[in-house]
Amino acid sequence: MPVFVKMGHTPFQGLPTADAGPDDVVASGSDYTLSGVATNQQSVLWTTAGDGTFADASLLAAVYTPGTNDIDNGSVVLTLTATATSPCSGTDFDDMTLFISMTQSMNLTQGWNIMSFFVQPADMNLQNIVQPLISNSTLIKVQDEDGNFIQYITSSWTNTIGNMANTEGYYIKVTANTSLDAHGTQVILPYNIPLSTGWNMMGYPVKAQQAAMTVLQPLITNTTLIKVMNEAGDFIQFIPPYGWLNTIVNFLPGEGYYIKVTADDNLPINAPSKGFTPAPMVQLPETEHFFSSGSNPYNPMNVIVENIIANGFIVEDGDEIAVYDGEVEVGSAVIHQGYDGYQVINVGGDDPATEIIDGYTSGNTITFKYWDKSHNTVYENIQVTPIIGEGKFAGLGTFMSELEISSLGTYEYSGSSLAFLGQNYPNPFSQHTTITYGLYEDGDVLLSIFDVSGRRIQIIEDTHRNRGQYSVEFNNKVLEPGIYYYQLEVSGSG
């Protein structure tokens, strides 16, 4: 009889597949458990393009620890490779990108700052990013280069800026020294910043500092760069016969910069070179005779004195020079002859967020005063010869001059003035107002409010202050409508 034989076969397994999973985010300093999937595989293996390590690279759910370079770069590519089941041969692989999230901490000084971001938060709404400053009552205003703003108006905060952009720098004014933390993934470099003809406020989207001239070299090569300024008024500009003058030195994380170009251009921002050592920043001494506020100026400009000709005395280090707009001192500097024959004075413009005149007004005429320290004498009769500029103020501009100081028009400094007291703003007010004052030397401060009969009814400040300029916000809880006066009493430290 016939014999029937049933033949069997090994099912065809097919080629292996690998799926590394979607791109994801891990916090800096944390491990990450992968979620890879593979089919028809005999084995799998994870590899990295970075310098991190796997706890067991043969597991689909391997644990990855990002390395130092991964964190510095802000991301790393991980690859899952699946090898076919024997006796078949073949492999499949798939990549996923792991982004490293971190916290960017920015220190903000009282007054105006220019800030920028090297992280990209999940929520890019700029008002939400600065909400901690709103919550602690230190934020006054944020403004972009086009004049859009975040500010408390009438009864609520208004945001006409919208979302933050890492290409941009943002003017921000705060009532006191404070800090702002932003959480997000790091900007991946290289990163391109578009610049429009004229002035821009650019961001510096890098978490490490680097030489400013290195960053700007593409614009110098293109011959489009005119000038760069930081929030303090330090600058980079080509001025014959000195060449490129650079008092900024390094671009710093969290800082934004004014930049002026002759034509539309693009500035590629690269990561600092390995082993880069920042050049030391120049620390200029504080003025002793002329007042120096210590806060960043609004809409600054630079005055460069190329040559000081003195009749009757010798110009020496430690002397001081000040710039005036009428009776308002708007900038000063200590004479430092370490420069190649020039002296730089950073001056500040009038702050539009205050009602008092506390800086120069664009278009007004510049005047100078000079303090001869060794003879304790101030010279006011100074002849000015403009080299660049027309002897008038221009925001973000440069005025270069020679000065000739005559022995006429001098006076001896008595040193008797300890402080100045500014006008409160807003005035009148209902709920809150700000009072500004400055100390020319350390001392004990008593700031009080009096009624029209001369009775002291409230003390706003009773403390010791170091030399400098201060703003105090007074929140009214007890005063009835009427007229009141405030008084500053200062006891010097010596």
mmCIF file with all atom_site columns, N, CA, C and O in Angstrom, residues 295-332:
data_model
loop_
_atom_site.group_PDB
_atom_site.id
_atom_site.type_symbol
_atom_site.label_atom_id
_atom_site.label_alt_id
_atom_site.label_comp_id
_atom_site.label_asym_id
_atom_site.label_entity_id
_atom_site.label_seq_id
_atom_site.pdbx_PDB_ins_code
_atom_site.Cartn_x
_atom_site.Cartn_y
_atom_site.Cartn_z
_atom_site.occupancy
_atom_site.B_iso_or_equiv
_atom_site.pdbx_formal_charge
_atom_site.auth_seq_id
_atom_site.auth_comp_id
_atom_site.auth_asym_id
_atom_site.auth_atom_id
_atom_site.pdbx_PDB_model_num
ATOM 1   N N  . SER A 1 295 ? 25.001 100.829 38.009 1.00 0.00 ? 295 SER A N  1
ATOM 2   C CA . SER A 1 295 ? 24.017 100.035 37.273 1.00 0.00 ? 295 SER A CA 1
ATOM 3   C C  . SER A 1 295 ? 24.200 100.245 35.781 1.00 0.00 ? 295 SER A C  1
ATOM 4   O O  . SER A 1 295 ? 24.852 101.187 35.340 1.00 0.00 ? 295 SER A O  1
ATOM 5   N N  . ASN A 1 296 ? 23.622 99.347  34.988 1.00 0.00 ? 296 ASN A N  1
ATOM 6   C CA . ASN A 1 296 ? 23.777 99.437  33.543 1.00 0.00 ? 296 ASN A CA 1
ATOM 7   C C  . ASN A 1 296 ? 22.960 100.597 32.994 1.00 0.00 ? 296 ASN A C  1
ATOM 8   O O  . ASN A 1 296 ? 21.810 100.797 33.380 1.00 0.00 ? 296 ASN A O  1
ATOM 9   N N  . PRO A 1 297 ? 23.543 101.371 32.072 1.00 0.00 ? 297 PRO A N  1
ATOM 10  C CA . PRO A 1 297 ? 22.816 102.531 31.540 1.00 0.00 ? 297 PRO A CA 1
ATOM 11  C C  . PRO A 1 297 ? 21.790 102.115 30.494 1.00 0.00 ? 297 PRO A C  1
ATOM 12  O O  . PRO A 1 297 ? 21.887 101.040 29.893 1.00 0.00 ? 297 PRO A O  1
ATOM 13  N N  . TYR A 1 298 ? 20.825 102.965 30.272 1.00 0.00 ? 298 TYR A N  1
ATOM 14  C CA . TYR A 1 298 ? 19.865 102.767 29.189 1.00 0.00 ? 298 TYR A CA 1
ATOM 15  C C  . TYR A 1 298 ? 20.396 103.433 27.930 1.00 0.00 ? 298 TYR A C  1
ATOM 16  O O  . TYR A 1 298 ? 20.890 104.557 27.974 1.00 0.00 ? 298 TYR A O  1
ATOM 17  N N  . ASN A 1 299 ? 20.310 102.721 26.808 1.00 0.00 ? 299 ASN A N  1
ATOM 18  C CA . ASN A 1 299 ? 20.660 103.303 25.510 1.00 0.00 ? 299 ASN A CA 1
ATOM 19  C C  . ASN A 1 299 ? 21.999 104.036 25.559 1.00 0.00 ? 299 ASN A C  1
ATOM 20  O O  . ASN A 1 299 ? 22.082 105.231 25.257 1.00 0.00 ? 299 ASN A O  1
ATOM 21  N N  . PRO A 1 300 ? 23.092 103.353 25.941 1.00 0.00 ? 300 PRO A N  1
ATOM 22  C CA . PRO A 1 300 ? 24.361 104.031 26.204 1.00 0.00 ? 300 PRO A CA 1
ATOM 23  C C  . PRO A 1 300 ? 25.052 104.539 24.934 1.00 0.00 ? 300 PRO A C  1
ATOM 24  O O  . PRO A 1 300 ? 24.654 104.216 23.820 1.00 0.00 ? 300 PRO A O  1
ATOM 25  N N  . MET A 1 301 ? 26.074 105.336 25.127 1.00 0.00 ? 301 MET A N  1
ATOM 26  C CA . MET A 1 301 ? 26.966 105.735 24.046 1.00 0.00 ? 301 MET A CA 1
ATOM 27  C C  . MET A 1 301 ? 28.378 105.795 24.619 1.00 0.00 ? 301 MET A C  1
ATOM 28  O O  . MET A 1 301 ? 28.579 105.704 25.832 1.00 0.00 ? 301 MET A O  1
ATOM 29  N N  . ASN A 1 302 ? 29.363 105.909 23.753 1.00 0.00 ? 302 ASN A N  1
ATOM 30  C CA . ASN A 1 302 ? 30.764 105.934 24.171 1.00 0.00 ? 302 ASN A CA 1
ATOM 31  C C  . ASN A 1 302 ? 31.394 107.272 23.841 1.00 0.00 ? 302 ASN A C  1
ATOM 32  O O  . ASN A 1 302 ? 31.175 107.833 22.769 1.00 0.00 ? 302 ASN A O  1
ATOM 33  N N  . VAL A 1 303 ? 32.164 107.771 24.793 1.00 0.00 ? 303 VAL A N  1
ATOM 34  C CA . VAL A 1 303 ? 32.992 108.960 24.570 1.00 0.00 ? 303 VAL A CA 1
ATOM 35  C C  . VAL A 1 303 ? 34.444 108.513 24.675 1.00 0.00 ? 303 VAL A C  1
ATOM 36  O O  . VAL A 1 303 ? 34.843 107.897 25.669 1.00 0.00 ? 303 VAL A O  1
ATOM 37  N N  . ILE A 1 304 ? 35.215 108.784 23.643 1.00 0.00 ? 304 ILE A N  1
ATOM 38  C CA . ILE A 1 304 ? 36.627 108.405 23.608 1.00 0.00 ? 304 ILE A CA 1
ATOM 39  C C  . ILE A 1 304 ? 37.456 109.684 23.552 1.00 0.00 ? 304 ILE A C  1
ATOM 40  O O  . ILE A 1 304 ? 37.319 110.484 22.621 1.00 0.00 ? 304 ILE A O  1
ATOM 41  N N  . VAL A 1 305 ? 38.272 109.893 24.562 1.00 0.00 ? 305 VAL A N  1
ATOM 42  C CA . VAL A 1 305 ? 39.148 111.056 24.597 1.00 0.00 ? 305 VAL A CA 1
ATOM 43  C C  . VAL A 1 305 ? 40.524 110.617 24.125 1.00 0.00 ? 305 VAL A C  1
ATOM 44  O O  . VAL A 1 305 ? 41.189 109.805 24.769 1.00 0.00 ? 305 VAL A O  1
ATOM 45  N N  . GLU A 1 306 ? 40.923 111.126 22.970 1.00 0.00 ? 306 GLU A N  1
ATOM 46  C CA . GLU A 1 306 ? 42.181 110.688 22.367 1.00 0.00 ? 306 GLU A CA 1
ATOM 47  C C  . GLU A 1 306 ? 43.387 111.356 23.008 1.00 0.00 ? 306 GLU A C  1
ATOM 48  O O  . GLU A 1 306 ? 44.444 110.758 23.164 1.00 0.00 ? 306 GLU A O  1
ATOM 49  N N  . ASN A 1 307 ? 43.235 112.610 23.400 1.00 0.00 ? 307 ASN A N  1
ATOM 50  C CA . ASN A 1 307 ? 44.386 113.329 23.934 1.00 0.00 ? 307 ASN A CA 1
ATOM 51  C C  . ASN A 1 307 ? 43.894 114.377 24.921 1.00 0.00 ? 307 ASN A C  1
ATOM 52  O O  . ASN A 1 307 ? 42.929 115.078 24.652 1.00 0.00 ? 307 ASN A O  1
ATOM 53  N N  . ILE A 1 308 ? 44.520 114.440 26.096 1.00 0.00 ? 308 ILE A N  1
ATOM 54  C CA . ILE A 1 308 ? 44.174 115.451 27.093 1.00 0.00 ? 308 ILE A CA 1
ATOM 55  C C  . ILE A 1 308 ? 45.368 116.379 27.258 1.00 0.00 ? 308 ILE A C  1
ATOM 56  O O  . ILE A 1 308 ? 46.446 115.947 27.673 1.00 0.00 ? 308 ILE A O  1
ATOM 57  N N  . ILE A 1 309 ? 45.161 117.631 26.884 1.00 0.00 ? 309 ILE A N  1
ATOM 58  C CA . ILE A 1 309 ? 46.214 118.641 27.027 1.00 0.00 ? 309 ILE A CA 1
ATOM 59  C C  . ILE A 1 309 ? 45.894 119.477 28.254 1.00 0.00 ? 309 ILE A C  1
ATOM 60  O O  . ILE A 1 309 ? 44.850 120.127 28.326 1.00 0.00 ? 309 ILE A O  1
ATOM 61  N N  . ALA A 1 310 ? 46.763 119.433 29.247 1.00 0.00 ? 310 ALA A N  1
ATOM 62  C CA . ALA A 1 310 ? 46.531 120.152 30.504 1.00 0.00 ? 310 ALA A CA 1
ATOM 63  C C  . ALA A 1 310 ? 47.494 121.321 30.633 1.00 0.00 ? 310 ALA A C  1
ATOM 64  O O  . ALA A 1 310 ? 48.693 121.181 30.412 1.00 0.00 ? 310 ALA A O  1
ATOM 65  N N  . ASN A 1 311 ? 46.948 122.474 30.956 1.00 0.00 ? 311 ASN A N  1
ATOM 66  C CA . ASN A 1 311 ? 47.760 123.666 31.203 1.00 0.00 ? 311 ASN A CA 1
ATOM 67  C C  . ASN A 1 311 ? 47.871 123.892 32.710 1.00 0.00 ? 311 ASN A C  1
ATOM 68  O O  . ASN A 1 311 ? 46.911 124.253 33.360 1.00 0.00 ? 311 ASN A O  1
ATOM 69  N N  . GLY A 1 312 ? 49.046 123.642 33.278 1.00 0.00 ? 312 GLY A N  1
ATOM 70  C CA . GLY A 1 312 ? 49.259 123.925 34.676 1.00 0.00 ? 312 GLY A CA 1
ATOM 71  C C  . GLY A 1 312 ? 49.339 122.713 35.574 1.00 0.00 ? 312 GLY A C  1
ATOM 72  O O  . GLY A 1 312 ? 49.630 122.844 36.758 1.00 0.00 ? 312 GLY A O  1
ATOM 73  N N  . PHE A 1 313 ? 49.104 121.512 35.056 1.00 0.00 ? 313 PHE A N  1
ATOM 74  C CA . PHE A 1 313 ? 49.263 120.315 35.877 1.00 0.00 ? 313 PHE A CA 1
ATOM 75  C C  . PHE A 1 313 ? 49.513 119.119 34.959 1.00 0.00 ? 313 PHE A C  1
ATOM 76  O O  . PHE A 1 313 ? 49.376 119.203 33.738 1.00 0.00 ? 313 PHE A O  1
ATOM 77  N N  . ILE A 1 314 ? 49.876 117.986 35.536 1.00 0.00 ? 314 ILE A N  1
ATOM 78  C CA . ILE A 1 314 ? 50.175 116.763 34.786 1.00 0.00 ? 314 ILE A CA 1
ATOM 79  C C  . ILE A 1 314 ? 49.010 115.791 34.915 1.00 0.00 ? 314 ILE A C  1
ATOM 80  O O  . ILE A 1 314 ? 48.523 115.543 36.023 1.00 0.00 ? 314 ILE A O  1
ATOM 81  N N  . VAL A 1 315 ? 48.547 115.264 33.791 1.00 0.00 ? 315 VAL A N  1
ATOM 82  C CA . VAL A 1 315 ? 47.498 114.243 33.800 1.00 0.00 ? 315 VAL A CA 1
ATOM 83  C C  . VAL A 1 315 ? 48.079 112.955 34.366 1.00 0.00 ? 315 VAL A C  1
ATOM 84  O O  . VAL A 1 315 ? 49.097 112.450 33.882 1.00 0.00 ? 315 VAL A O  1
ATOM 85  N N  . GLU A 1 316 ? 47.431 112.398 35.406 1.00 0.00 ? 316 GLU A N  1
ATOM 86  C CA . GLU A 1 316 ? 47.953 111.214 36.087 1.00 0.00 ? 316 GLU A CA 1
ATOM 87  C C  . GLU A 1 316 ? 46.863 110.169 36.265 1.00 0.00 ? 316 GLU A C  1
ATOM 88  O O  . GLU A 1 316 ? 45.670 110.501 36.327 1.00 0.00 ? 316 GLU A O  1
ATOM 89  N N  . ASP A 1 317 ? 47.285 108.904 36.350 1.00 0.00 ? 317 ASP A N  1
ATOM 90  C CA . ASP A 1 317 ? 46.348 107.844 36.715 1.00 0.00 ? 317 ASP A CA 1
ATOM 91  C C  . ASP A 1 317 ? 45.727 108.171 38.060 1.00 0.00 ? 317 ASP A C  1
ATOM 92  O O  . ASP A 1 317 ? 46.404 108.624 38.982 1.00 0.00 ? 317 ASP A O  1
ATOM 93  N N  . GLY A 1 318 ? 44.426 107.938 38.178 1.00 0.00 ? 318 GLY A N  1
ATOM 94  C CA . GLY A 1 318 ? 43.709 108.267 39.406 1.00 0.00 ? 318 GLY A CA 1
ATOM 95  C C  . GLY A 1 318 ? 42.923 109.558 39.297 1.00 0.00 ? 318 GLY A C  1
ATOM 96  O O  . GLY A 1 318 ? 41.990 109.783 40.082 1.00 0.00 ? 318 GLY A O  1
ATOM 97  N N  . ASP A 1 319 ? 43.288 110.441 38.355 1.00 0.00 ? 319 ASP A N  1
ATOM 98  C CA . ASP A 1 319 ? 42.444 111.593 38.064 1.00 0.00 ? 319 ASP A CA 1
ATOM 99  C C  . ASP A 1 319 ? 41.116 111.065 37.492 1.00 0.00 ? 319 ASP A C  1
ATOM 100 O O  . ASP A 1 319 ? 41.002 109.901 37.115 1.00 0.00 ? 319 ASP A O  1
ATOM 101 N N  . GLU A 1 320 ? 40.134 111.945 37.406 1.00 0.00 ? 320 GLU A N  1
ATOM 102 C CA . GLU A 1 320 ? 38.826 111.514 36.916 1.00 0.00 ? 320 GLU A CA 1
ATOM 103 C C  . GLU A 1 320 ? 38.277 112.503 35.897 1.00 0.00 ? 320 GLU A C  1
ATOM 104 O O  . GLU A 1 320 ? 38.576 113.704 35.948 1.00 0.00 ? 320 GLU A O  1
ATOM 105 N N  . ILE A 1 321 ? 37.473 111.979 34.993 1.00 0.00 ? 321 ILE A N  1
ATOM 106 C CA . ILE A 1 321 ? 36.836 112.808 33.980 1.00 0.00 ? 321 ILE A CA 1
ATOM 107 C C  . ILE A 1 321 ? 35.366 112.440 33.930 1.00 0.00 ? 321 ILE A C  1
ATOM 108 O O  . ILE A 1 321 ? 34.995 111.275 34.079 1.00 0.00 ? 321 ILE A O  1
ATOM 109 N N  . ALA A 1 322 ? 34.508 113.454 33.764 1.00 0.00 ? 322 ALA A N  1
ATOM 110 C CA . ALA A 1 322 ? 33.063 113.232 33.757 1.00 0.00 ? 322 ALA A CA 1
ATOM 111 C C  . ALA A 1 322 ? 32.438 113.941 32.561 1.00 0.00 ? 322 ALA A C  1
ATOM 112 O O  . ALA A 1 322 ? 32.935 114.967 32.096 1.00 0.00 ? 322 ALA A O  1
ATOM 113 N N  . VAL A 1 323 ? 31.329 113.368 32.089 1.00 0.00 ? 323 VAL A N  1
ATOM 114 C CA . VAL A 1 323 ? 30.571 113.926 30.977 1.00 0.00 ? 323 VAL A CA 1
ATOM 115 C C  . VAL A 1 323 ? 29.245 114.444 31.519 1.00 0.00 ? 323 VAL A C  1
ATOM 116 O O  . VAL A 1 323 ? 28.591 113.783 32.336 1.00 0.00 ? 323 VAL A O  1
ATOM 117 N N  . TYR A 1 324 ? 28.849 115.645 31.057 1.00 0.00 ? 324 TYR A N  1
ATOM 118 C CA . TYR A 1 324 ? 27.632 116.287 31.543 1.00 0.00 ? 324 TYR A CA 1
ATOM 119 C C  . TYR A 1 324 ? 26.696 116.623 30.393 1.00 0.00 ? 324 TYR A C  1
ATOM 120 O O  . TYR A 1 324 ? 27.117 116.973 29.292 1.00 0.00 ? 324 TYR A O  1
ATOM 121 N N  . ASP A 1 325 ? 25.402 116.487 30.697 1.00 0.00 ? 325 ASP A N  1
ATOM 122 C CA . ASP A 1 325 ? 24.330 117.017 29.850 1.00 0.00 ? 325 ASP A CA 1
ATOM 123 C C  . ASP A 1 325 ? 23.664 118.107 30.672 1.00 0.00 ? 325 ASP A C  1
ATOM 124 O O  . ASP A 1 325 ? 22.849 117.828 31.551 1.00 0.00 ? 325 ASP A O  1
ATOM 125 N N  . GLY A 1 326 ? 24.067 119.355 30.442 1.00 0.00 ? 326 GLY A N  1
ATOM 126 C CA . GLY A 1 326 ? 23.618 120.433 31.308 1.00 0.00 ? 326 GLY A CA 1
ATOM 127 C C  . GLY A 1 326 ? 24.189 120.234 32.700 1.00 0.00 ? 326 GLY A C  1
ATOM 128 O O  . GLY A 1 326 ? 25.399 120.136 32.882 1.00 0.00 ? 326 GLY A O  1
ATOM 129 N N  . GLU A 1 327 ? 23.308 120.138 33.725 1.00 0.00 ? 327 GLU A N  1
ATOM 130 C CA . GLU A 1 327 ? 23.745 119.934 35.096 1.00 0.00 ? 327 GLU A CA 1
ATOM 131 C C  . GLU A 1 327 ? 23.735 118.459 35.485 1.00 0.00 ? 327 GLU A C  1
ATOM 132 O O  . GLU A 1 327 ? 24.076 118.114 36.609 1.00 0.00 ? 327 GLU A O  1
ATOM 133 N N  . VAL A 1 328 ? 23.341 117.587 34.560 1.00 0.00 ? 328 VAL A N  1
ATOM 134 C CA . VAL A 1 328 ? 23.223 116.161 34.869 1.00 0.00 ? 328 VAL A CA 1
ATOM 135 C C  . VAL A 1 328 ? 24.505 115.438 34.489 1.00 0.00 ? 328 VAL A C  1
ATOM 136 O O  . VAL A 1 328 ? 24.924 115.470 33.320 1.00 0.00 ? 328 VAL A O  1
ATOM 137 N N  . GLU A 1 329 ? 25.159 114.813 35.470 1.00 0.00 ? 329 GLU A N  1
ATOM 138 C CA . GLU A 1 329 ? 26.326 113.990 35.174 1.00 0.00 ? 329 GLU A CA 1
ATOM 139 C C  . GLU A 1 329 ? 25.849 112.657 34.607 1.00 0.00 ? 329 GLU A C  1
ATOM 140 O O  . GLU A 1 329 ? 25.079 111.938 35.243 1.00 0.00 ? 329 GLU A O  1
ATOM 141 N N  . VAL A 1 330 ? 26.287 112.321 33.409 1.00 0.00 ? 330 VAL A N  1
ATOM 142 C CA . VAL A 1 330 ? 25.749 111.144 32.726 1.00 0.00 ? 330 VAL A CA 1
ATOM 143 C C  . VAL A 1 330 ? 26.791 110.042 32.526 1.00 0.00 ? 330 VAL A C  1
ATOM 144 O O  . VAL A 1 330 ? 26.471 108.964 32.026 1.00 0.00 ? 330 VAL A O  1
ATOM 145 N N  . GLY A 1 331 ? 28.022 110.291 32.916 1.00 0.00 ? 331 GLY A N  1
ATOM 146 C CA . GLY A 1 331 ? 29.059 109.266 32.810 1.00 0.00 ? 331 GLY A CA 1
ATOM 147 C C  . GLY A 1 331 ? 30.374 109.784 33.346 1.00 0.00 ? 331 GLY A C  1
ATOM 148 O O  . GLY A 1 331 ? 30.641 110.989 33.312 1.00 0.00 ? 331 GLY A O  1
ATOM 149 N N  . SER A 1 332 ? 31.200 108.875 33.873 1.00 0.00 ? 332 SER A N  1
ATOM 150 C CA . SER A 1 332 ? 32.504 109.285 34.399 1.00 0.00 ? 332 SER A CA 1
ATOM 151 C C  . SER A 1 332 ? 33.451 108.099 34.353 1.00 0.00 ? 332 SER A C  1
ATOM 152 O O  . SER A 1 332 ? 33.031 106.945 34.221 1.00 0.00 ? 332 SER A O  1
#
